PDB file of C-alpha atoms in Angstrom:
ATOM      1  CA  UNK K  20       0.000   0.000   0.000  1.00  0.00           C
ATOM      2  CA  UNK K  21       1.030   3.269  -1.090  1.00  0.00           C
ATOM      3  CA  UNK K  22       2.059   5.898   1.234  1.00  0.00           C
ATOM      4  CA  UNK K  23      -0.776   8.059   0.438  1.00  0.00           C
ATOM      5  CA  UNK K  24      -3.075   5.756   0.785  1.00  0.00           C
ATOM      6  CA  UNK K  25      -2.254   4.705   4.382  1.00  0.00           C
ATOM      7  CA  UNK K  26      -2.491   8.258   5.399  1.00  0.00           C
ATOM      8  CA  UNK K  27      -5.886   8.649   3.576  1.00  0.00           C
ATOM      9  CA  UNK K  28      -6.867   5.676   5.035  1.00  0.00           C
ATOM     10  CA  UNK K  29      -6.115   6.680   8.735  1.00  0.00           C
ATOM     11  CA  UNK K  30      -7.674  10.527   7.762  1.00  0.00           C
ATOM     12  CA  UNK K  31     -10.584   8.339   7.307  1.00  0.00           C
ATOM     13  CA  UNK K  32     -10.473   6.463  10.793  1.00  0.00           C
ATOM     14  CA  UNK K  33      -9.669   9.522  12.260  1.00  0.00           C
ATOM     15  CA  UNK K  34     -13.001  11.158  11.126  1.00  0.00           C
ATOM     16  CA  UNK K  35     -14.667   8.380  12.044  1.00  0.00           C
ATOM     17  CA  UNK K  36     -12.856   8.204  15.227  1.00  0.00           C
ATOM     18  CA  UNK K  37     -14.019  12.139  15.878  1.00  0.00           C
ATOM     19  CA  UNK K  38     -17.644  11.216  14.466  1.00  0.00           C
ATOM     20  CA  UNK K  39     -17.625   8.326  17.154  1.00  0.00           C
ATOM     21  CA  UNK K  40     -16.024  10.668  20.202  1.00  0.00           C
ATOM     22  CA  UNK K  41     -19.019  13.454  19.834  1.00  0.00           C
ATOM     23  CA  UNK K  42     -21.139  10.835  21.121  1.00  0.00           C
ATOM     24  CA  UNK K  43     -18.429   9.477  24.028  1.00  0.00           C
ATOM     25  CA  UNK K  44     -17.937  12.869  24.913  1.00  0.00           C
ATOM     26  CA  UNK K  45     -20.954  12.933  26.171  1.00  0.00           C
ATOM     27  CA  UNK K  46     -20.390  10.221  28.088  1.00  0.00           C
ATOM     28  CA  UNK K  47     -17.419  11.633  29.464  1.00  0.00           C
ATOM     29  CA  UNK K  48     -18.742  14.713  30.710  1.00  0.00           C
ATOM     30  CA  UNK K  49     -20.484  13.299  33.079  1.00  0.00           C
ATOM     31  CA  UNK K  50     -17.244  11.028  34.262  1.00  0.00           C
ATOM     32  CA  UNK K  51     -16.340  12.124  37.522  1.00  0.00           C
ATOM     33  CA  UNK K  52     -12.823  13.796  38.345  1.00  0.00           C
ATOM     34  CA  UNK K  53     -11.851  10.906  39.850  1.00  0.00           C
ATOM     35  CA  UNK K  54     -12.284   8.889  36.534  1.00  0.00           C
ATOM     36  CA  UNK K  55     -10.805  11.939  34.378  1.00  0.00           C
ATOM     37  CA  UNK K  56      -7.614  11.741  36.348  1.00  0.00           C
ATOM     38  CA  UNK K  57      -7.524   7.863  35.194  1.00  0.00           C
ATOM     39  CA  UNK K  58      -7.418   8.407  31.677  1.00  0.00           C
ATOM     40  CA  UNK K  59      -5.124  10.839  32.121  1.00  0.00           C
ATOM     41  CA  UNK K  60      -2.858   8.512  33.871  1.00  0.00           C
ATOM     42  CA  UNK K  61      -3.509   6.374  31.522  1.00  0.00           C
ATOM     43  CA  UNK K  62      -2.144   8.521  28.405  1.00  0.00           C
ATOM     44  CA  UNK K  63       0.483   9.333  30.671  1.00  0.00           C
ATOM     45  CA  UNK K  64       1.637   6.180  31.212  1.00  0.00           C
ATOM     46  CA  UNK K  65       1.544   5.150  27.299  1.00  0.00           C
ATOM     47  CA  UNK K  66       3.424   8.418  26.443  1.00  0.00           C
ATOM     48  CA  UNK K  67       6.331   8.371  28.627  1.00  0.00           C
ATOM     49  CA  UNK K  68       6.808   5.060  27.293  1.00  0.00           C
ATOM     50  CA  UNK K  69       6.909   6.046  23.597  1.00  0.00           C
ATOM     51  CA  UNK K  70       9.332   9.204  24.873  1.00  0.00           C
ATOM     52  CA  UNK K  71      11.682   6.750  26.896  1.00  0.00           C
ATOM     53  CA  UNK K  72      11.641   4.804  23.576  1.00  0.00           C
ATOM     54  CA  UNK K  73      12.543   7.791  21.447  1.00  0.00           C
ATOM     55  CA  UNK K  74      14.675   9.638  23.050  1.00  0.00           C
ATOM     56  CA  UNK K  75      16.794   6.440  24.761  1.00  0.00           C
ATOM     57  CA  UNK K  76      17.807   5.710  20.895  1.00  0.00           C
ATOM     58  CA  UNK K  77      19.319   8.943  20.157  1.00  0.00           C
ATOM     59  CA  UNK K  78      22.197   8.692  22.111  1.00  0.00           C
ATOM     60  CA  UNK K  79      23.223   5.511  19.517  1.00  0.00           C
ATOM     61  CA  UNK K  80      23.601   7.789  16.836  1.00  0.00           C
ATOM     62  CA  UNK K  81      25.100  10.895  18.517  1.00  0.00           C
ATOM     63  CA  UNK K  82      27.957   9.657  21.169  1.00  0.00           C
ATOM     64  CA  UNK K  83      28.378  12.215  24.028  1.00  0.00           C
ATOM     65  CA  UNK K  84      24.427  12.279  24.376  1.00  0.00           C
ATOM     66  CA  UNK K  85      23.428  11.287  27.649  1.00  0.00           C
ATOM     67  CA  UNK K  86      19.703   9.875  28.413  1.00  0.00           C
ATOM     68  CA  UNK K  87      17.566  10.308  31.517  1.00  0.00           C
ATOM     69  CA  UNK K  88      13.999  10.089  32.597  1.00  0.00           C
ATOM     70  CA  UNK K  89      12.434  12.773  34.556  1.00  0.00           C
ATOM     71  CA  UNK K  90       9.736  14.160  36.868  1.00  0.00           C
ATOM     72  CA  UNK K  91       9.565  17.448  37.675  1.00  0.00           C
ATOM     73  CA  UNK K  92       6.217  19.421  38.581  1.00  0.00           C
ATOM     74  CA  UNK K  93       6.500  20.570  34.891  1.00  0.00           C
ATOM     75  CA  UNK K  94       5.829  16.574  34.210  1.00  0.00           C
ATOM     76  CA  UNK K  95       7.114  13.315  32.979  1.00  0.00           C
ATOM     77  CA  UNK K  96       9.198  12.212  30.330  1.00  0.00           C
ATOM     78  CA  UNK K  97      12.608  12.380  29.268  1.00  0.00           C
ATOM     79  CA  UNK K  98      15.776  14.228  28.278  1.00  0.00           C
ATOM     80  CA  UNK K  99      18.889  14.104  26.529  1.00  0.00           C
ATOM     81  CA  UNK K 100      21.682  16.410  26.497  1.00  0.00           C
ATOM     82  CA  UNK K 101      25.146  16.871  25.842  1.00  0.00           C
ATOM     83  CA  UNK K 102      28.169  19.667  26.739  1.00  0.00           C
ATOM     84  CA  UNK K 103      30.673  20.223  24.157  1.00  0.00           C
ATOM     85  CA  UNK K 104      33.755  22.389  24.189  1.00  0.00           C
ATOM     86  CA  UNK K 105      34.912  24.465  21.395  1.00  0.00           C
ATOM     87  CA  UNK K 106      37.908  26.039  21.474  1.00  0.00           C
ATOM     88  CA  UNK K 107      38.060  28.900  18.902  1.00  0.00           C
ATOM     89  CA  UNK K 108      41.343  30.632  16.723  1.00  0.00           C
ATOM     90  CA  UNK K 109      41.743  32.736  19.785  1.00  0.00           C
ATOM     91  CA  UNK K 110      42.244  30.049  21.853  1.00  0.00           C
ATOM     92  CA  UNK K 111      38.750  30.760  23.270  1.00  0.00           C
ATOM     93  CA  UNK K 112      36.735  27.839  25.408  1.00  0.00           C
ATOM     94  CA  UNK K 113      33.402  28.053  24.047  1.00  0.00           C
ATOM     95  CA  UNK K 114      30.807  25.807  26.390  1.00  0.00           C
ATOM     96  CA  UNK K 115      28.438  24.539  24.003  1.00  0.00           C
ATOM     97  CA  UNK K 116      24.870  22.411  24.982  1.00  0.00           C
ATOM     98  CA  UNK K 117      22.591  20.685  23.396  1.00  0.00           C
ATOM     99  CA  UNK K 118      19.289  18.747  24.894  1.00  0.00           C
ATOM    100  CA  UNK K 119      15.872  17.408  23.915  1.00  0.00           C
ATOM    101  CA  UNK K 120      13.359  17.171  26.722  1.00  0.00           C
ATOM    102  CA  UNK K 121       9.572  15.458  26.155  1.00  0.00           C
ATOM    103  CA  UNK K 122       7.044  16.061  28.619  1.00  0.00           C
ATOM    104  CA  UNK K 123       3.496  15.048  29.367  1.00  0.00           C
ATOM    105  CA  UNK K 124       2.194  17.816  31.928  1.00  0.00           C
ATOM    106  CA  UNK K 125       0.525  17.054  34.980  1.00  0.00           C
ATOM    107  CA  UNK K 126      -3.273  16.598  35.060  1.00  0.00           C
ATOM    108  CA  UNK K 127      -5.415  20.101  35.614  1.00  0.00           C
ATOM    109  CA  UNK K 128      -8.437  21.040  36.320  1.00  0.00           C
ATOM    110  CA  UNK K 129      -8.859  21.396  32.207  1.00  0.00           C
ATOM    111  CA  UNK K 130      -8.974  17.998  31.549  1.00  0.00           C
ATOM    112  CA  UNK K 131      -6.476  18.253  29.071  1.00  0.00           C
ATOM    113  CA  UNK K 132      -3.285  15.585  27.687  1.00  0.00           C
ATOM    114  CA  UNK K 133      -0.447  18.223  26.991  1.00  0.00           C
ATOM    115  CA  UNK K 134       2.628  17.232  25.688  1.00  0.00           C
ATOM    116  CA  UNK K 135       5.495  19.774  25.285  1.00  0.00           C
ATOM    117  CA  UNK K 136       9.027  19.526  23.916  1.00  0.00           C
ATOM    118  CA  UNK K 137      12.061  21.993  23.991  1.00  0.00           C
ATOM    119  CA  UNK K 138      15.120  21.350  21.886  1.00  0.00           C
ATOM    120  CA  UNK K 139      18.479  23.506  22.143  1.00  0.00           C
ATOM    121  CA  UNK K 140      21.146  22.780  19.845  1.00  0.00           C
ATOM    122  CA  UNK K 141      24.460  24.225  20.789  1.00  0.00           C
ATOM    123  CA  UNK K 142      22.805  26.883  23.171  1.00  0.00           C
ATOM    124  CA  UNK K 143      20.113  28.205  20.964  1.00  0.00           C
ATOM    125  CA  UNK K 144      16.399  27.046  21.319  1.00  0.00           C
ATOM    126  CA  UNK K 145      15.280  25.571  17.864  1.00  0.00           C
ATOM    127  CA  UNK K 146      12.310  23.693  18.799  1.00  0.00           C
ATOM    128  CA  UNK K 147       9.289  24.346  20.746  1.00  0.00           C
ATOM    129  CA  UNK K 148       6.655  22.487  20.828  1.00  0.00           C
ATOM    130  CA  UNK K 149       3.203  22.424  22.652  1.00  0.00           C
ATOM    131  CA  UNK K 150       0.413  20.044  21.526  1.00  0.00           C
ATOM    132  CA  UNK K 151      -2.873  19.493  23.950  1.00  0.00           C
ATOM    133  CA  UNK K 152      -6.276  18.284  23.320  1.00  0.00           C
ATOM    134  CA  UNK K 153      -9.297  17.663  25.584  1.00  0.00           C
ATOM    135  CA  UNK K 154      -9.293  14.311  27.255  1.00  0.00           C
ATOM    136  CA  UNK K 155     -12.700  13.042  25.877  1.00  0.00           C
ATOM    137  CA  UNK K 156     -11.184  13.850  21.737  1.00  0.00           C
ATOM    138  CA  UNK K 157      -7.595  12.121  22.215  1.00  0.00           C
ATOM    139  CA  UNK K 158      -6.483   9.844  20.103  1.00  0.00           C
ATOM    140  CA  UNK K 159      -3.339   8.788  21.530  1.00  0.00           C
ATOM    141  CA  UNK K 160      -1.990   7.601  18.487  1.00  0.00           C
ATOM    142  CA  UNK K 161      -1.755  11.135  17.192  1.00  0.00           C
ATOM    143  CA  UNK K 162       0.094  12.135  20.435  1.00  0.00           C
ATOM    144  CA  UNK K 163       2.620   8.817  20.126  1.00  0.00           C
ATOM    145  CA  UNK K 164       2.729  10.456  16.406  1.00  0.00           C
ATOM    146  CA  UNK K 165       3.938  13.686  17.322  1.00  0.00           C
ATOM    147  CA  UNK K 166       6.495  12.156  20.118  1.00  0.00           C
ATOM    148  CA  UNK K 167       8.284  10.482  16.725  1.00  0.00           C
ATOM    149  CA  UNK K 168       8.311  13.509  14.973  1.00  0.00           C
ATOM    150  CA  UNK K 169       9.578  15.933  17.714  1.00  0.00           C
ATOM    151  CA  UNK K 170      12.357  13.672  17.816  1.00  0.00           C
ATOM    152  CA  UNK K 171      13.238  12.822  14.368  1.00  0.00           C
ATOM    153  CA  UNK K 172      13.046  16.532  13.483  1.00  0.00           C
ATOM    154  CA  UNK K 173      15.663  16.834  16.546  1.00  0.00           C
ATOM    155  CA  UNK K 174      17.622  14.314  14.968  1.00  0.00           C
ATOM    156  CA  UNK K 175      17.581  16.221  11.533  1.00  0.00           C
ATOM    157  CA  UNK K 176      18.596  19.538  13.060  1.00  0.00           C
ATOM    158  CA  UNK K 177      21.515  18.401  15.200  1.00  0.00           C
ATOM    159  CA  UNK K 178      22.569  16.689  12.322  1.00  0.00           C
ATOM    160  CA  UNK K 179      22.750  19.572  10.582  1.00  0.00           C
ATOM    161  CA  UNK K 180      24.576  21.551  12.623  1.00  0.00           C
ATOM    162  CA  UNK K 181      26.986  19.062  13.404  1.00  0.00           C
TER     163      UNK K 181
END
């Protein structure tokens, strides 16, 4: 099957999917907090996987990387990061850094999954990303999605700037 047509075959799911979630939400809205705080525990739990599983990997392809999970009160995930030293024609130390950090941020009174990633690439910011959707519309599938893609195109921009 043809690129194109798996993606127009999961736009099609997806519809359906969103078609299928106006009724479940609902449903939802009348879960209780208690139950909302589940789910999101839930998508939490499936996430942080996916990021360990990402980010663990990039350290393979760019020695000097290290890999860590983390909790903060910002959230869960993971980072990578890496100091370099660059000493320039005037004999100059230069401290460079570079890091990757995917998060999925706490559960709020919003009922929201938000999942945010920061990328620095020898001490300049060049990805930000914030993605967030109400509890009763996520597909998590989109979410593990955009986990691969935050850190492929981290991947690709390191790379180029290697």
């Amino acid at each position: 099957m043809s690129s194109f047509e798996e993606r127009l075959k999961n736009a099609i799911e997806r519809g359906q999917r969103k078609s299928d979630s106006r009724a479940r939400a609902e449903e939802i809205r009348r879960m209780n907090e208690e139950e909302l705080r589940r789910l999101h525990g839930q998508y939490r739990l499936q996430l942080c996987d996916q990021i360990e599983k990402c980010l663990s990997r990039l350290p393979d392809h760019f020695p000097g990387f290290r890999f860590e999970t983390t909790v903060t009160e910002q959230g869960w995930g993971a980072v990578v990061s890496r100091d370099d030293i660059r000493v320039d024609r005037q004999r100059r130390r230069n401290n460079l850094f570079s890091r990757l950090q995917i998060l999925v941020r706490p559960y709020s009174e919003y009922h929201v999954l938000n999942v945010t990633a920061k990328g620095t690439i020898r001490n300049r910011e060049l990805l930000n990303r914030d993605h967030f959707e109400k509890l009763v519309d996520v597909d998590i599938d989109q979410f593990i999605d955009l986990v691969d893609r935050w850190t492929l195109e981290f991947a690709e921009l390191y790379a180029a700037h290697d």
